[in-house]
Coordinates of C-alpha atoms in Angstrom, one line a residue:
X4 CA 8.6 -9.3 -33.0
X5 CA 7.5 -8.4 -36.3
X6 CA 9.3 -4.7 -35.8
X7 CA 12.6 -6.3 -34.5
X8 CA 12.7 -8.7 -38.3
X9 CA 11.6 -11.6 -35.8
X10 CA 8.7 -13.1 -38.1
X11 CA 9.8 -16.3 -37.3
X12 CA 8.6 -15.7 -33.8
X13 CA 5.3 -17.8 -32.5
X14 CA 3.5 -15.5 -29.8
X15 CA 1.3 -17.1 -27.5
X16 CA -0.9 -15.2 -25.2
X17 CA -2.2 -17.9 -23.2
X18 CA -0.4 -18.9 -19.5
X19 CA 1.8 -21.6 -20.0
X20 CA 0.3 -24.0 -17.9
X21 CA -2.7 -24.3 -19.9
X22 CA -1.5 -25.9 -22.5
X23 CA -1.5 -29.6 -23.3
X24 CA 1.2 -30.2 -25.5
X25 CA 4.5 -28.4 -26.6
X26 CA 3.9 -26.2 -29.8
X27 CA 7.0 -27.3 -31.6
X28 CA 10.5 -29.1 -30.1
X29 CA 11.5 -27.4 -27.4
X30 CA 14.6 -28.3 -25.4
X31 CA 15.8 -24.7 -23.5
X32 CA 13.5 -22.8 -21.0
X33 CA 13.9 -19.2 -19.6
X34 CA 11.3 -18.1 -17.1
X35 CA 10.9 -15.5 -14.8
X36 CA 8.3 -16.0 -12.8
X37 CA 9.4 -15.0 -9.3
X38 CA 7.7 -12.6 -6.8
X39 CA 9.5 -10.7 -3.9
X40 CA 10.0 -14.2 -2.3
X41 CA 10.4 -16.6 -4.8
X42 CA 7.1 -18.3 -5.1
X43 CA 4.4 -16.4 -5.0
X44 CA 3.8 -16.1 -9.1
X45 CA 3.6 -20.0 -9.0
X46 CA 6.6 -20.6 -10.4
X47 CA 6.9 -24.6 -8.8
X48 CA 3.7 -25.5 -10.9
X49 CA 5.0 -23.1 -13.8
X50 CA 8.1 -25.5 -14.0
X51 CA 6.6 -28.7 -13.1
X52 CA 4.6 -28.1 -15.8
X53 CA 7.1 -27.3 -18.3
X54 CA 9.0 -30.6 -17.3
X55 CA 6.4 -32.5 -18.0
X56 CA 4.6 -30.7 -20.7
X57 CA 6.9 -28.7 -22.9
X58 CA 10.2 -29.8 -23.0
X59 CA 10.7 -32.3 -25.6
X60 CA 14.4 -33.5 -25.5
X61 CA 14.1 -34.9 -22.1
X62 CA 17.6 -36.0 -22.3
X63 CA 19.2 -32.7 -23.2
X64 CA 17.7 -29.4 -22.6
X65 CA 18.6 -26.0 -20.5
X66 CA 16.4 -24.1 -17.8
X67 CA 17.4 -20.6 -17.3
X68 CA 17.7 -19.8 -14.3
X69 CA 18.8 -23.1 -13.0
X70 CA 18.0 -22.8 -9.5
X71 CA 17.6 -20.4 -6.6
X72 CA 18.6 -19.9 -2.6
X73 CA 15.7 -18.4 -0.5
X74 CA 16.7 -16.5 2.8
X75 CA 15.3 -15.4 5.5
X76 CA 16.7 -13.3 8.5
X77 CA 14.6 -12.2 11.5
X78 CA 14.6 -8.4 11.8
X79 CA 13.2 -5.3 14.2
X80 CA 11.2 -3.0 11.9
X81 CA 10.7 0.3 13.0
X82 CA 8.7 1.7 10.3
X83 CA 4.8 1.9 10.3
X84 CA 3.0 -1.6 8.5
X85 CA -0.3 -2.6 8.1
X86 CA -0.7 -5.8 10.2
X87 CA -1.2 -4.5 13.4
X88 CA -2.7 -1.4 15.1
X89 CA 0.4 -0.1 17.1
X90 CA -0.3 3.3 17.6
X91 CA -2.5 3.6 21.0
X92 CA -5.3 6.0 21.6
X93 CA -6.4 6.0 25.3
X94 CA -9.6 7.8 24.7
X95 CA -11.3 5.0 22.7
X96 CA -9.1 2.4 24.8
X97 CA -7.2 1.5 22.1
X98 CA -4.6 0.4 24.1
X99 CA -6.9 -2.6 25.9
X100 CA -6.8 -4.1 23.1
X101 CA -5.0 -6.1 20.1
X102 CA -5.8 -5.2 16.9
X103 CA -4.7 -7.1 13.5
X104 CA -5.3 -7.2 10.1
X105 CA -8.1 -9.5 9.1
X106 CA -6.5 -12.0 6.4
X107 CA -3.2 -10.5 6.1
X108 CA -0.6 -11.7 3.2
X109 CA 2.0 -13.7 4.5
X110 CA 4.6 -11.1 3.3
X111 CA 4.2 -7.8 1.8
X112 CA 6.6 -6.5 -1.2
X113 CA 9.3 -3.7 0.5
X114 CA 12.3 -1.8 -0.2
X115 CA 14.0 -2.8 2.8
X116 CA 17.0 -0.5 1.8
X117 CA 14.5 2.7 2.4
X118 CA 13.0 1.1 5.6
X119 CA 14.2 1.7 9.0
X120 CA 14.8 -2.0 11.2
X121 CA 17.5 -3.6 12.3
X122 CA 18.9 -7.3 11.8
X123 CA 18.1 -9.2 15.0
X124 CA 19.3 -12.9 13.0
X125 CA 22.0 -13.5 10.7
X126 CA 20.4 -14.4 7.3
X127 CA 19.5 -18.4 7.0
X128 CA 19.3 -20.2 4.1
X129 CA 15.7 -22.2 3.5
X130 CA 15.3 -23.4 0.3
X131 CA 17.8 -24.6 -2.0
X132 CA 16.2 -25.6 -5.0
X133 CA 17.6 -27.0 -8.2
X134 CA 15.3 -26.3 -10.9
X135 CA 15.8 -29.6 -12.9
X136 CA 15.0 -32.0 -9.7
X137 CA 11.1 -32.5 -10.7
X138 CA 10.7 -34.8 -7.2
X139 CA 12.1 -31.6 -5.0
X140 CA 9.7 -29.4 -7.1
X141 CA 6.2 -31.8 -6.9
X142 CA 6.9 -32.4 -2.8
X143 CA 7.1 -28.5 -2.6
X144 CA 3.6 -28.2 -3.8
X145 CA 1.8 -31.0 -2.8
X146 CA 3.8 -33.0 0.2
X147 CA 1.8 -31.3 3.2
X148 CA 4.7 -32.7 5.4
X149 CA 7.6 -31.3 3.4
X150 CA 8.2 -28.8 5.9
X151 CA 11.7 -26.7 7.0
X152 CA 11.9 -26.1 10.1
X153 CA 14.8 -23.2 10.8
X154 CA 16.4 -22.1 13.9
X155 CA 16.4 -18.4 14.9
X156 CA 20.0 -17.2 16.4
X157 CA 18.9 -14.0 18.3
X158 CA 22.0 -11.4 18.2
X159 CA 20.6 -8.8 20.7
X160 CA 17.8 -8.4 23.0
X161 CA 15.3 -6.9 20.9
X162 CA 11.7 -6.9 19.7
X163 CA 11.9 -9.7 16.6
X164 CA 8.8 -8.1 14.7
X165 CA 9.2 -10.0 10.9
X166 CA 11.3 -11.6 8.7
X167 CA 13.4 -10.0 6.1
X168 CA 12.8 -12.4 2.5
X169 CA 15.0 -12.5 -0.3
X170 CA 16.6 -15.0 -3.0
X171 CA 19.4 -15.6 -5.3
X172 CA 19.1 -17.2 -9.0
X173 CA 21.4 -19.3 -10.3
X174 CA 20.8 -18.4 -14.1
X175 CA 23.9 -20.5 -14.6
X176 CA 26.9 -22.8 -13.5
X177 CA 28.8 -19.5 -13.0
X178 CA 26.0 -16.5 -13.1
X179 CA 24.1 -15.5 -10.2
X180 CA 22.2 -12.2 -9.2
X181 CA 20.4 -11.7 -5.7
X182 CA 17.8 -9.7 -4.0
X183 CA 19.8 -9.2 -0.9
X184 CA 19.1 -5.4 0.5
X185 CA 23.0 -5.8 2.1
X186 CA 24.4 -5.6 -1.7
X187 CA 24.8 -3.0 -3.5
X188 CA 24.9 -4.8 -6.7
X189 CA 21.1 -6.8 -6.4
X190 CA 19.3 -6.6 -8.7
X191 CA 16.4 -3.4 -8.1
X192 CA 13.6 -4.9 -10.3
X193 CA 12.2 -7.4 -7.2
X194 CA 11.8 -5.7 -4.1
X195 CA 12.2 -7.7 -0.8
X196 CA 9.5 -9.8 1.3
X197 CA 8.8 -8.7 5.1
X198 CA 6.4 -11.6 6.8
X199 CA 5.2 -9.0 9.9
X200 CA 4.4 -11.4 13.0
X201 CA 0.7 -10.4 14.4
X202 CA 2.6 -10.5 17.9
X203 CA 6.0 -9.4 17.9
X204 CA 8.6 -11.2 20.1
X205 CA 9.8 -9.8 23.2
X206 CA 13.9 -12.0 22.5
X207 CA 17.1 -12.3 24.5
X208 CA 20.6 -12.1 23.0
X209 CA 21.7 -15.5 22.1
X210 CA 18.0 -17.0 22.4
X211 CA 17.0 -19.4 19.9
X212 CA 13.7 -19.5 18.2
X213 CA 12.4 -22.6 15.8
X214 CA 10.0 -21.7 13.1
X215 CA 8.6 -23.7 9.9
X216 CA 8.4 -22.8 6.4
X217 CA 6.5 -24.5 4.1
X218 CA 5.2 -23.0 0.9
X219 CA 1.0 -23.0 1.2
X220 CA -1.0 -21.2 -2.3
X221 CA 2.0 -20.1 -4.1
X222 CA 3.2 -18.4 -0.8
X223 CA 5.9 -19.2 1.7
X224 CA 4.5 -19.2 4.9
X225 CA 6.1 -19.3 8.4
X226 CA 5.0 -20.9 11.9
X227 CA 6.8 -20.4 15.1
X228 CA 7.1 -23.7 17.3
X229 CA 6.1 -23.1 20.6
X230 CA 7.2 -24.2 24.1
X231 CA 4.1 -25.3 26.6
X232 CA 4.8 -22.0 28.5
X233 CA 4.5 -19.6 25.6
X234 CA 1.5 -18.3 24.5
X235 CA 0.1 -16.2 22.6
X236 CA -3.2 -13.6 22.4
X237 CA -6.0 -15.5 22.5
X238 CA -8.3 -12.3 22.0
X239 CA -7.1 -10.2 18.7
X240 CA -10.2 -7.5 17.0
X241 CA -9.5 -8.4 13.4
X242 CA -10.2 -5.0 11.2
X243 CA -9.9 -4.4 7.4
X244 CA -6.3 -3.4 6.3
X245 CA -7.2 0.5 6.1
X246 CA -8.4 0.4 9.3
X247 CA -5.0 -0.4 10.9
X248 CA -3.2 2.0 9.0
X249 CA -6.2 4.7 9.8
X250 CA -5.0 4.3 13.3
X251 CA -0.5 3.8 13.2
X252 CA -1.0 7.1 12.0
X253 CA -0.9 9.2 14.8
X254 CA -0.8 12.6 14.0
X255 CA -4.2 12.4 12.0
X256 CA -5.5 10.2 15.1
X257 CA -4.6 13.5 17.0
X258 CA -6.0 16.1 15.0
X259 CA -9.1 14.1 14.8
X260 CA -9.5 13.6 18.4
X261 CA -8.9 17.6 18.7
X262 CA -11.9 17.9 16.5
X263 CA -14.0 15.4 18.4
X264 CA -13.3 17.5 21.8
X265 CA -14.0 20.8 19.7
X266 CA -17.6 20.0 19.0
X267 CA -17.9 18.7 23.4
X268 CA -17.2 22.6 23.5
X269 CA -20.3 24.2 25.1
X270 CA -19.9 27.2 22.8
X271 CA -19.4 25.6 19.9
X272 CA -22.4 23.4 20.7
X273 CA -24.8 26.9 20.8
X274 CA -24.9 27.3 16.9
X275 CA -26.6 23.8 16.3
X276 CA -30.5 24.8 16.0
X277 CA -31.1 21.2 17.1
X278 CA -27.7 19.5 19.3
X279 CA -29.6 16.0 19.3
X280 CA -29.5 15.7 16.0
X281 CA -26.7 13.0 14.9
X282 CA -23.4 13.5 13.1
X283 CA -22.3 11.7 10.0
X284 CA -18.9 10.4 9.7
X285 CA -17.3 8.5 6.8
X286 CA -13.9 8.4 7.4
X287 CA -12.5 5.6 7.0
X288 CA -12.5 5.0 11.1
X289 CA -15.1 7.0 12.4
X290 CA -13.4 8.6 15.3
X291 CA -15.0 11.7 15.3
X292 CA -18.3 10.0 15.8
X293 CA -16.8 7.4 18.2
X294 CA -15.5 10.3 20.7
X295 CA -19.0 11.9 20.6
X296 CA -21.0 8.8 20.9
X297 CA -18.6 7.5 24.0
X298 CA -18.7 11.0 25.4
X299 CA -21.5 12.5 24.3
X300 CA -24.1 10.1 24.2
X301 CA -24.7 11.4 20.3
X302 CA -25.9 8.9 17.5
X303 CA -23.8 9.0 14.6
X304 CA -24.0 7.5 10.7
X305 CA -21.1 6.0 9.1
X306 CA -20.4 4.6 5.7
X307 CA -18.8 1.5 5.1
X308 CA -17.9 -0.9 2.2
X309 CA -18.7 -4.9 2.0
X310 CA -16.4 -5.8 4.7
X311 CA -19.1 -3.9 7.3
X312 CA -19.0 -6.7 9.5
X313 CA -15.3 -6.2 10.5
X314 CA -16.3 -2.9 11.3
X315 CA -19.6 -2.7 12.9
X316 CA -17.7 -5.5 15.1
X317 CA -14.9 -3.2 15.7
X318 CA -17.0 -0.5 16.9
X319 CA -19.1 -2.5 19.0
X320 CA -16.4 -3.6 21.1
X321 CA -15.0 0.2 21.3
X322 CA -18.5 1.2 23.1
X323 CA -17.8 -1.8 25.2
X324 CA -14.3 -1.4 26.1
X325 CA -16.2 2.2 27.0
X326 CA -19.1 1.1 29.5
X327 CA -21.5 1.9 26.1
X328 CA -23.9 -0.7 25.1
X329 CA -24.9 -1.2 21.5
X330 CA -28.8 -0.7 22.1
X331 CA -27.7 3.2 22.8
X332 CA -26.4 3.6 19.0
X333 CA -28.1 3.9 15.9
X334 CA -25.5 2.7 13.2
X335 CA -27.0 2.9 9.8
X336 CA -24.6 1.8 6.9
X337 CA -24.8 4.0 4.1
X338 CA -23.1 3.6 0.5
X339 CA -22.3 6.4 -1.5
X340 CA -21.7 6.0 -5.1
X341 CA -20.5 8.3 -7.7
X342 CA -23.5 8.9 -9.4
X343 CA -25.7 8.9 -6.4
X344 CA -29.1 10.6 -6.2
X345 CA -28.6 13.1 -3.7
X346 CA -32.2 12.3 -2.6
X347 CA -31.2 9.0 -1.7
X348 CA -29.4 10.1 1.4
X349 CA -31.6 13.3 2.1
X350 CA -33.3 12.3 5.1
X351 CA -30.3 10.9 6.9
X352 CA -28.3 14.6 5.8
X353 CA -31.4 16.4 6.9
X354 CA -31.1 15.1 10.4
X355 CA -27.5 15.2 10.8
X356 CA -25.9 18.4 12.4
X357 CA -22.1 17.7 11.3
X358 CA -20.7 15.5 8.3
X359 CA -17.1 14.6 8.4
X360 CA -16.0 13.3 5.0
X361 CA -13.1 11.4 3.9
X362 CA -11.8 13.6 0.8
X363 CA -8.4 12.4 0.3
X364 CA -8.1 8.8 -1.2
X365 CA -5.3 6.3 0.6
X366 CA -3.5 6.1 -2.9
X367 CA -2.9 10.2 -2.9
X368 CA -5.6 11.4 -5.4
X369 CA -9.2 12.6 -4.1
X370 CA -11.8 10.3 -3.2
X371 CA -14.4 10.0 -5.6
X372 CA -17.1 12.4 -4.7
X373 CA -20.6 11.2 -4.1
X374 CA -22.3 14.5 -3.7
X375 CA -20.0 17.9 -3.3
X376 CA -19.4 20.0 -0.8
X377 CA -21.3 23.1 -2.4
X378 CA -24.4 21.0 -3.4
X379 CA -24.8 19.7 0.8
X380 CA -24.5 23.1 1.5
X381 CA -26.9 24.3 -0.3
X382 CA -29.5 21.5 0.0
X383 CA -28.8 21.1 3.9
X384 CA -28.0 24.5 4.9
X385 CA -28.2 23.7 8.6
X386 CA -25.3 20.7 8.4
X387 CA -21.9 22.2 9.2
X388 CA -19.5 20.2 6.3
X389 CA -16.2 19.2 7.2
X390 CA -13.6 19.7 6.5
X391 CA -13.8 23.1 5.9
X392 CA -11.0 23.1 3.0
X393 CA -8.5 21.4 1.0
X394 CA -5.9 21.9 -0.7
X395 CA -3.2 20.6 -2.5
X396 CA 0.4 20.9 -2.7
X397 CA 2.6 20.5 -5.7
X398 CA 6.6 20.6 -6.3
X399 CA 8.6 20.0 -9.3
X400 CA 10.9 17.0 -8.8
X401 CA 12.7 14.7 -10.7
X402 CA 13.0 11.2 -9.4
X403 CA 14.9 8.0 -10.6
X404 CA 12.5 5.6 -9.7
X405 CA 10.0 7.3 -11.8
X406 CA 11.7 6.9 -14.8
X407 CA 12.8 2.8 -14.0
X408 CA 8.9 2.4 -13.0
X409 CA 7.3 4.2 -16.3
X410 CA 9.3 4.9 -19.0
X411 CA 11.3 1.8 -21.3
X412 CA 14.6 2.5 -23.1
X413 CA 16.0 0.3 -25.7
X414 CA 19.5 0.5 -25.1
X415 CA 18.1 -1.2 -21.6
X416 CA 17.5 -4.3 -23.5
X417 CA 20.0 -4.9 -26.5
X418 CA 18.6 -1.8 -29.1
X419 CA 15.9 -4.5 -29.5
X420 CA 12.9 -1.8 -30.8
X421 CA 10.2 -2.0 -27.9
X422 CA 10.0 1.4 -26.3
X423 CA 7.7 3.0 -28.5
X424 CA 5.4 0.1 -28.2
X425 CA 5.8 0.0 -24.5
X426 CA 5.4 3.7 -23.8
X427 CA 2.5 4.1 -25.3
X428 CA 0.8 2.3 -22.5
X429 CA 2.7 4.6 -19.8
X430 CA 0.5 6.3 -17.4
X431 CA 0.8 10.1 -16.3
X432 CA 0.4 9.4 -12.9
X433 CA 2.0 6.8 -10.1
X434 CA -0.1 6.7 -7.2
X435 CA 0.6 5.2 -4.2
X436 CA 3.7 6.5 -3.0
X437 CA 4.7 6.3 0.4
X438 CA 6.9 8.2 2.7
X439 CA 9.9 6.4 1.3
X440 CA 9.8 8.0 -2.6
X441 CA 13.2 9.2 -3.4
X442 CA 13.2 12.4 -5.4
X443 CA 14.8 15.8 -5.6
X444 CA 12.6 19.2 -5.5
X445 CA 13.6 21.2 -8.0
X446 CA 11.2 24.0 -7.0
X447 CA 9.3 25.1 -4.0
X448 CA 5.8 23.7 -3.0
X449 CA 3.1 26.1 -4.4
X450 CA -0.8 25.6 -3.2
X451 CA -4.0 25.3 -4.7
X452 CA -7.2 25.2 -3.0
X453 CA -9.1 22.3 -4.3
X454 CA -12.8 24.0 -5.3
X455 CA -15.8 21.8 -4.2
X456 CA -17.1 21.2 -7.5
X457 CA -17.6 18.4 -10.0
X458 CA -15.9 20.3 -12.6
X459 CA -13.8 23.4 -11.6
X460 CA -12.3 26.3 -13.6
X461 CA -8.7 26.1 -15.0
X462 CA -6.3 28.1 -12.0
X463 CA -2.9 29.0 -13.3
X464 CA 0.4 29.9 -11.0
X465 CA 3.8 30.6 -11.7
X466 CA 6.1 28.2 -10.4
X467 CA 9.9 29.0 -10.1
X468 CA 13.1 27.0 -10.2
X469 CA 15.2 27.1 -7.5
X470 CA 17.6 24.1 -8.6
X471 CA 19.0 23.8 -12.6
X472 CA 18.5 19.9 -13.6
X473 CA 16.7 17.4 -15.3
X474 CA 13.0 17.2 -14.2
X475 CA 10.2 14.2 -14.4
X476 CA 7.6 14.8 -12.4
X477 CA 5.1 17.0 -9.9
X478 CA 4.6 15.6 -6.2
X479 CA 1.5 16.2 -4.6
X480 CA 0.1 16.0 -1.0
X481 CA -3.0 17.5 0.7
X482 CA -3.0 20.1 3.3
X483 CA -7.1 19.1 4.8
X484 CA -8.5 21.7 6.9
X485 CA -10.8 20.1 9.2
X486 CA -11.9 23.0 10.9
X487 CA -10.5 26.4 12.0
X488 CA -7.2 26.0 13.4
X489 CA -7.3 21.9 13.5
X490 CA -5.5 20.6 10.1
X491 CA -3.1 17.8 8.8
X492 CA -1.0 17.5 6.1
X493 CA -0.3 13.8 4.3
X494 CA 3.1 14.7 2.9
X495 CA 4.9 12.5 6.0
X496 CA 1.7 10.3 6.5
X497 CA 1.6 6.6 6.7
X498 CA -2.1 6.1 6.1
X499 CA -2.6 8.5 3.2
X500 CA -0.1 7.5 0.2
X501 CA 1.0 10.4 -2.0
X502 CA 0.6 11.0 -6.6
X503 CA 3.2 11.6 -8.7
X504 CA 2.1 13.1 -11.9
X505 CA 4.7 12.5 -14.5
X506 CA 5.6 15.2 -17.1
X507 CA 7.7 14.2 -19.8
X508 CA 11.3 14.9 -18.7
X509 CA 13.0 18.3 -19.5
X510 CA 15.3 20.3 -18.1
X511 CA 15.2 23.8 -16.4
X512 CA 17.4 26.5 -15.0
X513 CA 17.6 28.4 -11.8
X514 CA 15.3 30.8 -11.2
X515 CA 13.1 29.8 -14.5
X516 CA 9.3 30.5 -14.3
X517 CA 7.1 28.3 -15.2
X518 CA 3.2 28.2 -16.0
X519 CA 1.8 25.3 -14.2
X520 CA -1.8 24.9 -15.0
X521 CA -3.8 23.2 -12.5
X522 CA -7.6 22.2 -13.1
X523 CA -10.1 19.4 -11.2
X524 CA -12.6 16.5 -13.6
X525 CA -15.0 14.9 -11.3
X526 CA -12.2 13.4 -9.0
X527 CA -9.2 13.4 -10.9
X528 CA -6.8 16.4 -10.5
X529 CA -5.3 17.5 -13.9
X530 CA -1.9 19.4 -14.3
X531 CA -0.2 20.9 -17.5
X532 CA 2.7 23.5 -18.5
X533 CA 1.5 26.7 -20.8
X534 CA 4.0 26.6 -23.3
X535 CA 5.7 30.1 -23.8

């Protein structure tokens, strides 16, 4: 404020609804404190508070926006999601049984406009709030019985899998902007809800479903009304969140299973000093081990995080859904810090024969390395260490969305001076990219072999230009090399998210070579330009 001549300015850093009295006369209110569907950053309390709290001139005062619309339409979605294990794997018997998220959101934050489903319901309106009715607003929160209940139009036979979420503000009389993924001209800065149903919905054309909505913690929430002869599963295996995306992705389900029938290979088997020894596996769903215990009859170790109970109970009805009973297995949970003393887990490496880890992070960096591949080498000389290699891939891009998600500009907002204040906080890399990131390669992907060391020397490789434009940023995926010719790439996965490292944006020319500098800290992965 001070920068922008505002010293008349009172900045409070304290959430509004912790104070007790208005600082000063107060009689207009601007708030934006609306999630991907409406609610979910407590706006009802946020304004119910402010009604009764901070406005002063009870008779005459402004709230900006003024009210809002919340929709809702029932769609197919064909993309991968994280609620429910869809992918099947018929040697583990995957497909016996129903596997969900254990306490999933009651919507997740999309793009539905990068997202492959198709509208199974026209949109319905749920809500229509008006932001100065302080009765509608309190029975929101606290009525239990205030309750919508909508009906559900199917359009087409179908599979009805979630519902599409999204809102419209009235920020006045004659001003209103929407979410909508239908129009062109929403505003980008929300993204959309998508409430996926643990079971999807086998519907006919013209059938008619009836739901409620209610808003439960800050969250719209929705309930399907049921007729005496529907049901629904009465036997879901609830699994952290990481575990079902582990297994929707199939192609590294595949190559995993390939490995898994690799090591049943007789020959293979014949360069183990000792073949009873266990195997260590600390994927994130220890398939590998799984396969070999089912088949094999082996022991394995596995690693696994404060939620082991999930897991442990996951496995356990795997070996059952397999005629194996849990007295045959061994499962010790082991936890791997950074700074681990390598002694700590000596005598469960010692006894092990193989030792699958988990090097690639679901956000797209490395996992943070407890020991290295070089030090287990040496120290345990008779444990094979997958996987064998890694390495990652990296091509110059420039992308949009990068610069609306990292960088501030003040023509954005008036030529009020906050960029340079903002930007200094910027990070150099987004994370967490999925298969949807819009961007255009300005190069082709080059390779590095990630070296199995805590601290690795600098590697430099000329990258060329193969498209003139503006560039912002280097894309990265792994190439992991579990063992000769069995490997997978996370560039198209939908377990393993993908990094963008952001370079500050410049433009190149066709054909222009340029000396990217690639180096690993511990587990971060560094990248830089030699300047010419």
């Amino acid at each position: 404020m001070k920068e922008n001549g505002r010293e008349n300015v009172t900045v409070m850093n304290v959430y509004s609804t912790t104070l007790t009295q208005a600082p000063s006369r107060c009689n207009l209110l601007v708030a934006e404190v609306f999630d991907c569907a409406l609610f979910g950053e407590g706006m009802l309390k946020t304004l119910l508070h402010a009604h009764n709290t901070l406005i002063t001139d009870k008779q005459n005062f402004r709230i900006i926006p003024c009210g809002a619309k919340l929709y809702v339409a029932a769609i197919s979605y064909k993309d991968s999601q994280s609620v429910r294990v869809e992918s099947k794997v018929p040697v583990l018997g995957l497909d016996k049984m129903c596997i969900v998220q254990q306490d999933a959101d009651p919507y997740e934050a999309e793009d539905l406009t990068l997202k492959k489903f198709t509208y199974v319901s026209e949109p319905v309106q749920v809500y229509q709030i008006n932001f100065y009715d302080t009765i509608y607003l309190y029975n929101l929160i606290y009525d239990a019985n205030y309750v919508q209940t909508i009906d559900i139009l199917c359009l087409e036979d179908a599979l009805l899998t979630s519902f599409a979420i999204w809102f419209e503000l009235d920020l006045d009389e004659f001003v209103t902007i929407t979410t909508d993924p239908r129009r062109e001209d929403r505003a980008k800065c929300w993204e959309q809800g998508v409430c996926h149903l643990l079971h999807p919905i086998a519907v006919k054309e013209g059938q008619i479903l009836k739901f409620q909505v209610y808003v439960y913690q800050d969250k719209v929430q929705f309930c399907q009304l049921l007729e005496r002869s529907e049901s629904i599963c009465k036997s879901c295996l609830y699994v952290p969140e990481e575990v079902v995306t582990f297994l929707n992705d199939t192609n590294l389900v595949v190559q995993i299973v390939k490995l898994a029938e690799k090591f049943q290979d007789p020959l293979l088997l014949r360069q183990f000093k000792d073949p009873s020894k266990p195997v260590m596996d600390t994927m994130t769903v220890s398939i590998f081990g799984l396969m070999l215990a089912v088949n094999m009859g082996w022991q394995f170790f596995t690693e696994r995080d404060y939620r082991s109970d999930l897991y442990i109970n996951f496995i356990v009805h795997i070996l059952a859904v397999n005629n194996r009973h849990w007295s045959q297995m061994d499962l010790a949970t082991i936890i791997f810090e950074p700074d681990i003393d390598l002694l700590t887990c000596s005598t469960k490496l010692h006894n092990c024969k193989v030792f699958l880890r988990d090097t690639v992070s679901i956000d797209g960096g490395l996992s943070i390395p407890a020991v290295t591949k070089g030090m287990l080498s040496v120290k345990f000389p008779d444990c094979l260490i997958l996987p064998v290699k890694l390495v990652v891939n990296v091509v110059l891009i420039y992308s949009e969305f990068l610069q609306t998600s990292n960088v501030v500009h003040d023509e954005n907002v008036f030529n009020f001076k906050i960029a340079q204040i903002m930007n200094e906080y910027s990070t150099r890399e987004h994370p967490c990219l999925d298969s949807s990131f819009i961007y255009t390669e300005h190069s082709n992907p080059i390779s590095f072999t990630v070296n199995d060391t805590i601290n690795a020397e600098k590697t430099v490789v000329s990258l060329q230009v193969t498209k003139t434009g503006q560039v912002n940023g280097l894309y990265t995926w792994f190439d992991i090399h579990f063992h000769d010719e069995i490997s997978y790439s996370t560039k198209n996965s939908t377990h393993f998210n993908k990094t963008c490292y952001l370079i500050d944006r410049r433009n190149v020319q066709l054909d222009e070579r340029l000396q990217l500098i690639f180096q690993r800290e511990l587990h971060c992965m560094k990248f830089s330009f030699e300047e010419s």
